[in-house]
Tab-separated table of C-alpha atoms and ligand atoms in Angstrom:
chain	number	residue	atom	x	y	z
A	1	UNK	CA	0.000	0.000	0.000
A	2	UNK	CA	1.744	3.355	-1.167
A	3	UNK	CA	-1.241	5.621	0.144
A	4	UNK	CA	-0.407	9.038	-2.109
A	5	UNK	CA	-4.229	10.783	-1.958
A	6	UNK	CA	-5.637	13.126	0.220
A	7	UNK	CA	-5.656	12.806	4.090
A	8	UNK	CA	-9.635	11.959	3.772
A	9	UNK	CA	-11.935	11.167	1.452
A	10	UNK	CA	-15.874	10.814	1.361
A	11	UNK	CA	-17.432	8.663	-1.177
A	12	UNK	CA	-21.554	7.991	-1.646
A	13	UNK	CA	-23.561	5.380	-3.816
A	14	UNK	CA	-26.880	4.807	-4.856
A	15	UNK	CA	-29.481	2.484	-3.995
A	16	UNK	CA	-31.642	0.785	-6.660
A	17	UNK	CA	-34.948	-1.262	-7.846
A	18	UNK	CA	-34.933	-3.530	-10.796
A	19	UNK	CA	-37.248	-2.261	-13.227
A	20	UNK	CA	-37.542	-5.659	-15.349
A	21	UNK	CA	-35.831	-8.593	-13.696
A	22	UNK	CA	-35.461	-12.058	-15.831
A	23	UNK	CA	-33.857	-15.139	-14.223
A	24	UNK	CA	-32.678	-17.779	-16.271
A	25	UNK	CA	-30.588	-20.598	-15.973
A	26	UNK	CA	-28.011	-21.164	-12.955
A	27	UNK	CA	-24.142	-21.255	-13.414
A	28	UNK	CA	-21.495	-23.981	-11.878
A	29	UNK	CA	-21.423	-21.533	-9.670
A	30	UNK	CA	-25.122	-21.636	-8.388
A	31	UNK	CA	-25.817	-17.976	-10.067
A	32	UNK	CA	-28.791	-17.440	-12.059
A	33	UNK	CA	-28.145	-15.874	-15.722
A	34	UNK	CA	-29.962	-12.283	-15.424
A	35	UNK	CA	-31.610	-9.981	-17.793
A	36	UNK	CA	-32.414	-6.889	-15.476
A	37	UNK	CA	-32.437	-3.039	-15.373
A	38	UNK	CA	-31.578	-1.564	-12.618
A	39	UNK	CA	-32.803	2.298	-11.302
A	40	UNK	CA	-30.060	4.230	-9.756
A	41	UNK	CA	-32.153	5.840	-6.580
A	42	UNK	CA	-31.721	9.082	-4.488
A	43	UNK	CA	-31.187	6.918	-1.215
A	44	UNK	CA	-27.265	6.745	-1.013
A	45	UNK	CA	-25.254	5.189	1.134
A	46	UNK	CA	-22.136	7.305	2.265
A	47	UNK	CA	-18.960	6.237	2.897
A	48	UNK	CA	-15.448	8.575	4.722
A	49	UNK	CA	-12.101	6.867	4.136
A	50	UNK	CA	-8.957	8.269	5.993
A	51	UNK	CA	-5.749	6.831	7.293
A	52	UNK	CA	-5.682	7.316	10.676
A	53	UNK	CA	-5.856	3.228	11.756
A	54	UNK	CA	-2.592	1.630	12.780
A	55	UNK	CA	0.075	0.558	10.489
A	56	UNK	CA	1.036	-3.457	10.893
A	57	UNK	CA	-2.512	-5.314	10.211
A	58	UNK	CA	-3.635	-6.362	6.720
A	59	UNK	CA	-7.350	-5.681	7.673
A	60	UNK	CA	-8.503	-2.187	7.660
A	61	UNK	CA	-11.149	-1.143	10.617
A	62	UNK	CA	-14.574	-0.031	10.358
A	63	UNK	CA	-17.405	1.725	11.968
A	64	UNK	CA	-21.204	1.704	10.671
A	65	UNK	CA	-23.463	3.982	11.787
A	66	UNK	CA	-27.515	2.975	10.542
A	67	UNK	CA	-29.928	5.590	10.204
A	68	UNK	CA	-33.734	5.280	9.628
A	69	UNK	CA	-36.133	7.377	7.352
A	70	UNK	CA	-38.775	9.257	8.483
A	71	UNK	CA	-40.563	11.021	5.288
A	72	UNK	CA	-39.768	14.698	4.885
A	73	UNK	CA	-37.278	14.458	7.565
A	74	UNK	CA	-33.837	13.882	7.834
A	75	UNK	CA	-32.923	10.438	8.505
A	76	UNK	CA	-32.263	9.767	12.401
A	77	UNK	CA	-29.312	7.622	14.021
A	78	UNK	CA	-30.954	3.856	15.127
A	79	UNK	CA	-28.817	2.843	18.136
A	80	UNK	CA	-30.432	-0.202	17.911
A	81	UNK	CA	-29.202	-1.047	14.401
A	82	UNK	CA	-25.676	0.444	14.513
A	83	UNK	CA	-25.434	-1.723	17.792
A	84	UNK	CA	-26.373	-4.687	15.373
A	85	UNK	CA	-23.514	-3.958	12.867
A	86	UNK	CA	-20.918	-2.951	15.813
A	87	UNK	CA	-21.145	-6.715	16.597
A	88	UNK	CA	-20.556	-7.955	12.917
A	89	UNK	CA	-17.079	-9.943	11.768
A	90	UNK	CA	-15.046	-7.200	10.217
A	91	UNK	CA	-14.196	-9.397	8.015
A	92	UNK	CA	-17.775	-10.064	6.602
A	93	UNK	CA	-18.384	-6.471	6.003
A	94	UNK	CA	-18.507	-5.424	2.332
A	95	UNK	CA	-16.847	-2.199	2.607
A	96	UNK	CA	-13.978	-3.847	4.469
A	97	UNK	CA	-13.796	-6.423	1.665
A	98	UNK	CA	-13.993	-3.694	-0.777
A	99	UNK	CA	-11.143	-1.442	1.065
A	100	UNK	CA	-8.894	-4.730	0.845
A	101	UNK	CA	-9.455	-5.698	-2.668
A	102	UNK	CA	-7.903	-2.176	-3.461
A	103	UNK	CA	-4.896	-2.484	-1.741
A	104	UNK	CA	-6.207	-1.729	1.715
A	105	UNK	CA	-4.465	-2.499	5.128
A	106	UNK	CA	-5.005	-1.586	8.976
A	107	UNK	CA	-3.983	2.366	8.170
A	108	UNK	CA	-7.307	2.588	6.355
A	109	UNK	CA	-9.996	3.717	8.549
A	110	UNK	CA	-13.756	3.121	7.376
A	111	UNK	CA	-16.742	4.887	8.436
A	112	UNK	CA	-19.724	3.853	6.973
A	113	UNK	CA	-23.241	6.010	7.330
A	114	UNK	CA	-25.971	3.634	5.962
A	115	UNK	CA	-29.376	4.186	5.145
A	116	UNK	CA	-30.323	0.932	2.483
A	117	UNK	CA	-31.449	-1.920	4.251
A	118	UNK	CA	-29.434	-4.830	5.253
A	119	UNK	CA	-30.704	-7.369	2.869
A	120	UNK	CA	-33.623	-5.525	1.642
A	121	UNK	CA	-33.768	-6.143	-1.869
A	122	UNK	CA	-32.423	-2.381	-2.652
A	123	UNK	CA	-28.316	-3.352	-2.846
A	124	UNK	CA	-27.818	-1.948	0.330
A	125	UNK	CA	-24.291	-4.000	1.399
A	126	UNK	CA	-23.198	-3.362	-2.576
A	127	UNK	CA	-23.386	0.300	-2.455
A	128	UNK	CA	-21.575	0.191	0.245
A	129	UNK	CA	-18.938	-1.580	-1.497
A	130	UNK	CA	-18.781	0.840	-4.785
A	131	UNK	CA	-19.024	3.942	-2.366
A	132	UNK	CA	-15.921	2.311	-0.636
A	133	UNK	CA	-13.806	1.229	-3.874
A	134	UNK	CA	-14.370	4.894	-4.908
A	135	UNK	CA	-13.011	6.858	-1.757
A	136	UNK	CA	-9.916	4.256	-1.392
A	137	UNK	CA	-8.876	4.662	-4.645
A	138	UNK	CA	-9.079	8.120	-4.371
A	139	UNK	CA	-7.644	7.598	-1.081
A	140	UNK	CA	-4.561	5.768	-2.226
A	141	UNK	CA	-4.355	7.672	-5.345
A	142	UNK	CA	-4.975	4.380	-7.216
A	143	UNK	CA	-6.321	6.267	-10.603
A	144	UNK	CA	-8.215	3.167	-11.460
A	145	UNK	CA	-10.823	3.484	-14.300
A	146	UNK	CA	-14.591	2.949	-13.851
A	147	UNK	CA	-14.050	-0.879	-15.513
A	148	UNK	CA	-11.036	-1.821	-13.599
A	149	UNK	CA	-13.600	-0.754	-10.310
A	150	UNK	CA	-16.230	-3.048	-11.248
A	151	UNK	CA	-14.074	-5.524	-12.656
A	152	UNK	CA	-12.999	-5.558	-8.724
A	153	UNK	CA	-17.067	-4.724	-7.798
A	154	UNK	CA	-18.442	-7.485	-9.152
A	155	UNK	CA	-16.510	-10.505	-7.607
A	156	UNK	CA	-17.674	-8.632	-4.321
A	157	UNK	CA	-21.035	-8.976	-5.173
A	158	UNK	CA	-23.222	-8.973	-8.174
A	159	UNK	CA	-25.104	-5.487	-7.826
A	160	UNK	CA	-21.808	-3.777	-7.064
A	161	UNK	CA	-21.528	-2.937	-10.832
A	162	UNK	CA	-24.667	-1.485	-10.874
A	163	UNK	CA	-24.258	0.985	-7.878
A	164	UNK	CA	-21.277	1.794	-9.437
A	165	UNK	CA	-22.572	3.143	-13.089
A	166	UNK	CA	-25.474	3.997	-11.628
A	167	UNK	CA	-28.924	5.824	-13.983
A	168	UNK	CA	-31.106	3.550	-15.617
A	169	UNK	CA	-28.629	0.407	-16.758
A	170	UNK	CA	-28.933	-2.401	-18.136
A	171	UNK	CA	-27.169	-5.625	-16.321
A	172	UNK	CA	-26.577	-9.087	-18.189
A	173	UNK	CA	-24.226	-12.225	-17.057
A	174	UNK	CA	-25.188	-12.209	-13.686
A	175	UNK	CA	-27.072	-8.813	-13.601
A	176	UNK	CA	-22.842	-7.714	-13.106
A	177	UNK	CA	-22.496	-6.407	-17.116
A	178	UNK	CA	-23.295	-3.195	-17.628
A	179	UNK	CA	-24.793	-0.848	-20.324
A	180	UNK	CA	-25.775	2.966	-19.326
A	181	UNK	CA	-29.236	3.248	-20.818
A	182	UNK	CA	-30.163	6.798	-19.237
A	183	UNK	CA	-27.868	8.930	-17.293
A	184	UNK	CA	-28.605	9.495	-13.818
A	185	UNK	CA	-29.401	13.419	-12.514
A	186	UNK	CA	-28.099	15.275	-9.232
A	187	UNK	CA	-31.430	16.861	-9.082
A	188	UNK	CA	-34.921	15.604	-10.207
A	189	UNK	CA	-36.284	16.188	-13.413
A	190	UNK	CA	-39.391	16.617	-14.373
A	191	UNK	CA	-39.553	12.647	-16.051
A	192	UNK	CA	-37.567	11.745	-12.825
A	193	UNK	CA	-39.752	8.501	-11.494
A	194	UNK	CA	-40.947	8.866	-7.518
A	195	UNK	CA	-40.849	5.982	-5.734
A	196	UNK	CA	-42.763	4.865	-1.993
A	197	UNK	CA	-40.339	2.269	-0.600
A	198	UNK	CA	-41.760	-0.105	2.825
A	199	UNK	CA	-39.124	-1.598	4.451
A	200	UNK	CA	-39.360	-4.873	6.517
A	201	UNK	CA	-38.484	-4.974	9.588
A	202	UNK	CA	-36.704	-8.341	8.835
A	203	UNK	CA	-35.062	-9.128	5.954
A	204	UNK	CA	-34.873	-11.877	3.343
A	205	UNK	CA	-31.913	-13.395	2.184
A	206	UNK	CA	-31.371	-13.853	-1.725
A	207	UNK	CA	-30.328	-17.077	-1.896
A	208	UNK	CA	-33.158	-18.094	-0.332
A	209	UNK	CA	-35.372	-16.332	-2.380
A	210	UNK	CA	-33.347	-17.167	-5.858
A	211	UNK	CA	-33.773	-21.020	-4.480
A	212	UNK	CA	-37.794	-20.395	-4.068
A	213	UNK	CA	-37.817	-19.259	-7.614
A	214	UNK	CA	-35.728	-22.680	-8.884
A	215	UNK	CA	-38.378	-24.804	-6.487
A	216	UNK	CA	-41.552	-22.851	-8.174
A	217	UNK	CA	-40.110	-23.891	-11.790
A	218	UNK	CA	-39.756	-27.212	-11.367
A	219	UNK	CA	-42.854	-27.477	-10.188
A	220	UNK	CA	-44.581	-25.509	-13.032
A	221	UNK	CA	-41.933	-25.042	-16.256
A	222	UNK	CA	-41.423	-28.197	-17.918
A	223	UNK	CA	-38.763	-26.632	-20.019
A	224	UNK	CA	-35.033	-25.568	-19.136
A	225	UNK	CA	-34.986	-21.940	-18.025
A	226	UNK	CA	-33.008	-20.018	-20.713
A	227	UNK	CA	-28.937	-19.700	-20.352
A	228	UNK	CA	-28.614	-16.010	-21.586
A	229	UNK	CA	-32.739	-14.319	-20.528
A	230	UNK	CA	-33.359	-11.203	-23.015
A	231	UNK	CA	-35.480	-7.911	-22.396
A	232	UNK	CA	-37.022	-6.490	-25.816
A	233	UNK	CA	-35.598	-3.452	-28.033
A	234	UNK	CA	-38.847	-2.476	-27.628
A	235	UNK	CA	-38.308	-2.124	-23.681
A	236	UNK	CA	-35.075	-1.358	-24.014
A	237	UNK	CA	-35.775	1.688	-26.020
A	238	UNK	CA	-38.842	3.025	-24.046
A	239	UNK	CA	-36.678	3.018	-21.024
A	240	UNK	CA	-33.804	4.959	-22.860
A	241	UNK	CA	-36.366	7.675	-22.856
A	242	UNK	CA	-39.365	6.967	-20.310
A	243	UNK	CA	-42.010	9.595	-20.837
A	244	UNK	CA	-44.629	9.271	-18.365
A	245	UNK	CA	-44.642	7.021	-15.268
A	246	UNK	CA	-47.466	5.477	-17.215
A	247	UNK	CA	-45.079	3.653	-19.595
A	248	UNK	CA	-42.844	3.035	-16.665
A	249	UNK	CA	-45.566	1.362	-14.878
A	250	UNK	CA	-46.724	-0.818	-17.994
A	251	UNK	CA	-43.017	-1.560	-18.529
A	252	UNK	CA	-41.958	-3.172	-14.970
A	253	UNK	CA	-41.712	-6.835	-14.250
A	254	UNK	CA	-39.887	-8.680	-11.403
A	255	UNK	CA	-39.038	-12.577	-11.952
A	256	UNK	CA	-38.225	-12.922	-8.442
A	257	UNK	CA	-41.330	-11.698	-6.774
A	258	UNK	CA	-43.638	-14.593	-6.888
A	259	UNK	CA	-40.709	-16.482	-5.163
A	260	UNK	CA	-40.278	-13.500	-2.606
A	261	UNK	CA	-44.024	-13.651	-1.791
A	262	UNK	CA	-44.288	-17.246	-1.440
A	263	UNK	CA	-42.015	-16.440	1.431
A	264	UNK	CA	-43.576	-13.526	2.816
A	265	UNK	CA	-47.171	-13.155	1.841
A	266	UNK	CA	-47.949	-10.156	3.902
A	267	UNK	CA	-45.564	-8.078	1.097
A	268	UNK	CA	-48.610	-8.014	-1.479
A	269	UNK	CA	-51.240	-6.556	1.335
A	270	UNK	CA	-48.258	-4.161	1.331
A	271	UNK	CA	-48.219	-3.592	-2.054
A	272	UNK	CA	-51.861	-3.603	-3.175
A	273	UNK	CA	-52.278	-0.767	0.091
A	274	UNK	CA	-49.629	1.028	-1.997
A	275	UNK	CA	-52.155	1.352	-5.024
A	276	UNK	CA	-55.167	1.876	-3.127
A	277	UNK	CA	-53.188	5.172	-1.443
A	278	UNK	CA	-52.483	6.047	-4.365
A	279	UNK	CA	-49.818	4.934	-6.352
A	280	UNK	CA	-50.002	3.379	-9.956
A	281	UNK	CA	-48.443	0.150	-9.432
A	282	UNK	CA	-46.386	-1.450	-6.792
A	283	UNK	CA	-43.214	-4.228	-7.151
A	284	UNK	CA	-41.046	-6.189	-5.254
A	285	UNK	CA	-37.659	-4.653	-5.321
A	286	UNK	CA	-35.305	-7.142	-6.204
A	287	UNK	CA	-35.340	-10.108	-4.027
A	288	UNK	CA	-37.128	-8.341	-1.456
A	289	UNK	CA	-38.971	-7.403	0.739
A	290	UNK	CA	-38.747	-4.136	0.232
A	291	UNK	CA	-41.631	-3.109	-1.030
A	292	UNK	CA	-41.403	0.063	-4.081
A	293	UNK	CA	-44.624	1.625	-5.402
A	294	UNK	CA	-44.079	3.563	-8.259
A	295	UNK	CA	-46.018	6.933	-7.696
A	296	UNK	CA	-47.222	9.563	-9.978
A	297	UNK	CA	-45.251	12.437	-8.982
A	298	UNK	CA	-43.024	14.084	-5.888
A	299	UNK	CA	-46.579	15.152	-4.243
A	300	UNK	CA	-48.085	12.064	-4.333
A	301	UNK	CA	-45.271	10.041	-3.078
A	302	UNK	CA	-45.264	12.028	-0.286
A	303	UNK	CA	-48.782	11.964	0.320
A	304	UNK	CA	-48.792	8.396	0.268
A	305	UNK	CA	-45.689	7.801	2.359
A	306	UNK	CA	-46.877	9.646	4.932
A	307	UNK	CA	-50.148	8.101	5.587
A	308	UNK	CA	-48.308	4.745	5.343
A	309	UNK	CA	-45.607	5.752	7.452
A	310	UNK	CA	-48.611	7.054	9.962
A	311	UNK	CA	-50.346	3.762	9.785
A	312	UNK	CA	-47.263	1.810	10.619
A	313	UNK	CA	-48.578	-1.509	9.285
A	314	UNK	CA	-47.500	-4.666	11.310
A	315	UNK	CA	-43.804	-5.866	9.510
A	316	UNK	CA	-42.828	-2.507	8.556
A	317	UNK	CA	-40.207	-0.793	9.756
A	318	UNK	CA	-39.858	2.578	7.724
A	319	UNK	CA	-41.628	4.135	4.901
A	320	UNK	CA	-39.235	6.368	2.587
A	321	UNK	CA	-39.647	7.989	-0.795
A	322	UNK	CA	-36.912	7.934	-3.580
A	323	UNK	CA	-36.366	9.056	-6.716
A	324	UNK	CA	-34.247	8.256	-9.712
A	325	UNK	CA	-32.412	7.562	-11.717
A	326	UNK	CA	-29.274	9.360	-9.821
A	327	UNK	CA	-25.586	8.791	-10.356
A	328	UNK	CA	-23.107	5.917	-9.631
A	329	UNK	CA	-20.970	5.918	-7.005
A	330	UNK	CA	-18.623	9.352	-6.279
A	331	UNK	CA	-16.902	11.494	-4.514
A	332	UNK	CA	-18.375	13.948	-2.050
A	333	UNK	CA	-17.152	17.037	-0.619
A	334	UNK	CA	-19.112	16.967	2.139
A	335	UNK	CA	-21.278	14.725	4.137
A	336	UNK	CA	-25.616	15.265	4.334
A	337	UNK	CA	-26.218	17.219	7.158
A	338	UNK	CA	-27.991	14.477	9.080
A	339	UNK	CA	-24.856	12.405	8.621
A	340	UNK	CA	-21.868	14.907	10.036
A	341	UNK	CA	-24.003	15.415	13.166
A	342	UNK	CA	-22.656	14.065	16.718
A	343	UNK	CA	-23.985	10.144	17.219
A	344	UNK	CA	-25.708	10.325	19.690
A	345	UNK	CA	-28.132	12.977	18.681
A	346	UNK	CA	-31.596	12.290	17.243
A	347	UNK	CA	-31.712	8.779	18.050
A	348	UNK	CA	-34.690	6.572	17.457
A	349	UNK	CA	-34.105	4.503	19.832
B	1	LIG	O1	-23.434	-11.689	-5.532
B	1	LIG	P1	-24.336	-11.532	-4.345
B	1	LIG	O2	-23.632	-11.735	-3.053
B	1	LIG	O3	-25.118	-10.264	-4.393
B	1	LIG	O4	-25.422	-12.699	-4.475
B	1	LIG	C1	-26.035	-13.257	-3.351
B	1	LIG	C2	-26.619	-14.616	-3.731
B	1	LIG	O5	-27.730	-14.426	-4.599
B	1	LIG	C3	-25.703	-15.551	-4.478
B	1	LIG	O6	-24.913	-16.315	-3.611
B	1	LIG	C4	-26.699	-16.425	-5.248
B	1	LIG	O7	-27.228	-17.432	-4.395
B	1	LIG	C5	-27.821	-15.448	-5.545
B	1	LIG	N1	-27.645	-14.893	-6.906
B	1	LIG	C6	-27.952	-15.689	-7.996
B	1	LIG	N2	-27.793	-15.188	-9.264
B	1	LIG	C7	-27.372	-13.917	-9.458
B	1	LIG	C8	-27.078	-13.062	-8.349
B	1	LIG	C9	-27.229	-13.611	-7.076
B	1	LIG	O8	-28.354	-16.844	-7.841
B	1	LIG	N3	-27.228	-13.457	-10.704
């Protein structure tokens, strides 16, 4: 390690959905063959790399702090849940994987401010993986490209890629290949989708949910699943250049969710409550359980996030709304403001 970047460096990534998720046939490996397209959304995870750990250790140290959502409020510090991750193996942690796989030793210092769900569906532990490959190789003045990074991302985990480019993308292989189909924005747009997102208060683990999926075909396909799954021009080309959240909604299909609700049932009251509040459709995001209805506008999403969030169904454990698509992973000058404050403040509980 010949650290040559700046003292300290602050790094964020994006969350996503899948927009259209195929599953095809599984690899020696056990992975499934994916056709998906991923949304890039505004709930990032944020990452601060310095090197101010020890010098003599191969594994660099870090410190997670978990926030919650509230709608239309800054996000508040969960003791609860950052007590959760204080007691994780360092060495299971994804950023700390990701710091090594650059180079990384004991000097590097992680801190980790994370609002995505642990397994949630939304490529919570990956974003913090491509926030983290981003701020050490700025860190250690690396200067690797965007394709050497996921090159590195992906045999971390296969929606590393993805939080990486970031937008609206388009992932083959195993969901890890990417293609840019529309840029991600700093700011809203006026075509930017708005999203109500439930989160569980448990979550669901994707093998689990991939294997559900394998047991439901054998049962009902008679035929081989395909090796190489496909998503049309046609798609492809309306979500280049989605128009109305109408087309979005008439465009999105998850693979996975039948397996994810043969699991957990309750997600579809979930969902369908979505619609009847007011949004046009409702998914499973990825593997679950999160829970993403697609609304028709900022106002709306609000609207409906709040009464959700004021309902406080049984299984939920916060109600946020997102947009997208944003950005990839980057650098930050600064940290949010409900990030930088004191821990200790505004806890939930
Ligand atoms: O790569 P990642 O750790 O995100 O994947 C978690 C698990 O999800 C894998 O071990 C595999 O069981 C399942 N998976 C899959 N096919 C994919 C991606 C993930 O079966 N394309």
């Amino acid at each position: 390690m010949n650290p040559s970047g700046p003292a300290r460096v602050i790094a964020s990534a994006p969350s996503k959905v899948n927009l259209i998720l195929r599953v095809g046939a599984t690899d020696e490996q056990g992975y499934h063959a994916l056709a998906t397209v991923f949304e890039a959304l505004s709930i990032r995870e944020f990452v601060v790399a310095d090197l101010s750990g020890e010098a003599g250790g191969e594994l660099p140290s870090v410190r997670t702090l978990v926030y919650e959502e509230q709608v239309g409020e800054e996000p508040r510090l969960s003791s609860r849940l950052t007590r959760v991750f204080s007691e994780l193996d360092p060495e299971s942690h994804l950023a700390v994987r990701a710091a090594r796989a650059m180079g990384g030793d004991s000097r590097v210092s992680l801190t980790v401010h994370k609002l995505v769900p642990i397994a949630g569906g939304m490529a919570g532990g990956s974003a913090d993986c491509a926030a983290t490959l981003v701020a050490v190789n700025e860190l250690l003045g690396l200067g690797f490209d965007l394709s050497r990074l996921q090159a590195i991302g992906r045999t971390l985990g296969a929606d590393v890629p993805a939080c990486l480019v970031g937008g609206i993308s388009l992932g083959t292989g195993r969901g890890d290949t990417m293609e840019v189909l529309h840029p991600g924005t700093v700011a809203p747009r006026p075509l930017s989708s708005w999203w109500v997102l439930v989160f569980s208060d448990r979550g669901l683990s994707t093998p689990r949910v991939f294997g559900a999926l394998d047991e439901l075909r054998e049962r009902t396909v008679p035929t081989a699943s395909s090796a190489a799954p496909t998503i049309t021009q046609g798609q492809l080309n309306a979500l280049r250049e989605p128009d109305s959240p109408l087309e979005l909604r008439d465009l999105l299909e998850n693979e996975l969710q039948d397996a994810a609700l043969s699991i957990r049932p309750e997600l579809r009251v979930i969902g369908e409550h979505l619609v009847a509040m007011g949004c046009l459709t409702w998914l499973v995001s990825g593997s679950g359980p999160t829970v993403a209805g697609l609304a028709p506008g900022k106002d709306a999403a609000l609207r409906t996030a709040r009464a959700v969030e004021s309902q406080k169904p049984e299984g939920v454990r916060a109600v946020a709304v997102a947009w997208g698509p944003v950005p990839g992973a980057m650098i930050e000058r600064t940290l949010p403001s409900w990030a930088d404050s004191m821990p200790g403040r505004n806890l939930t509980d």
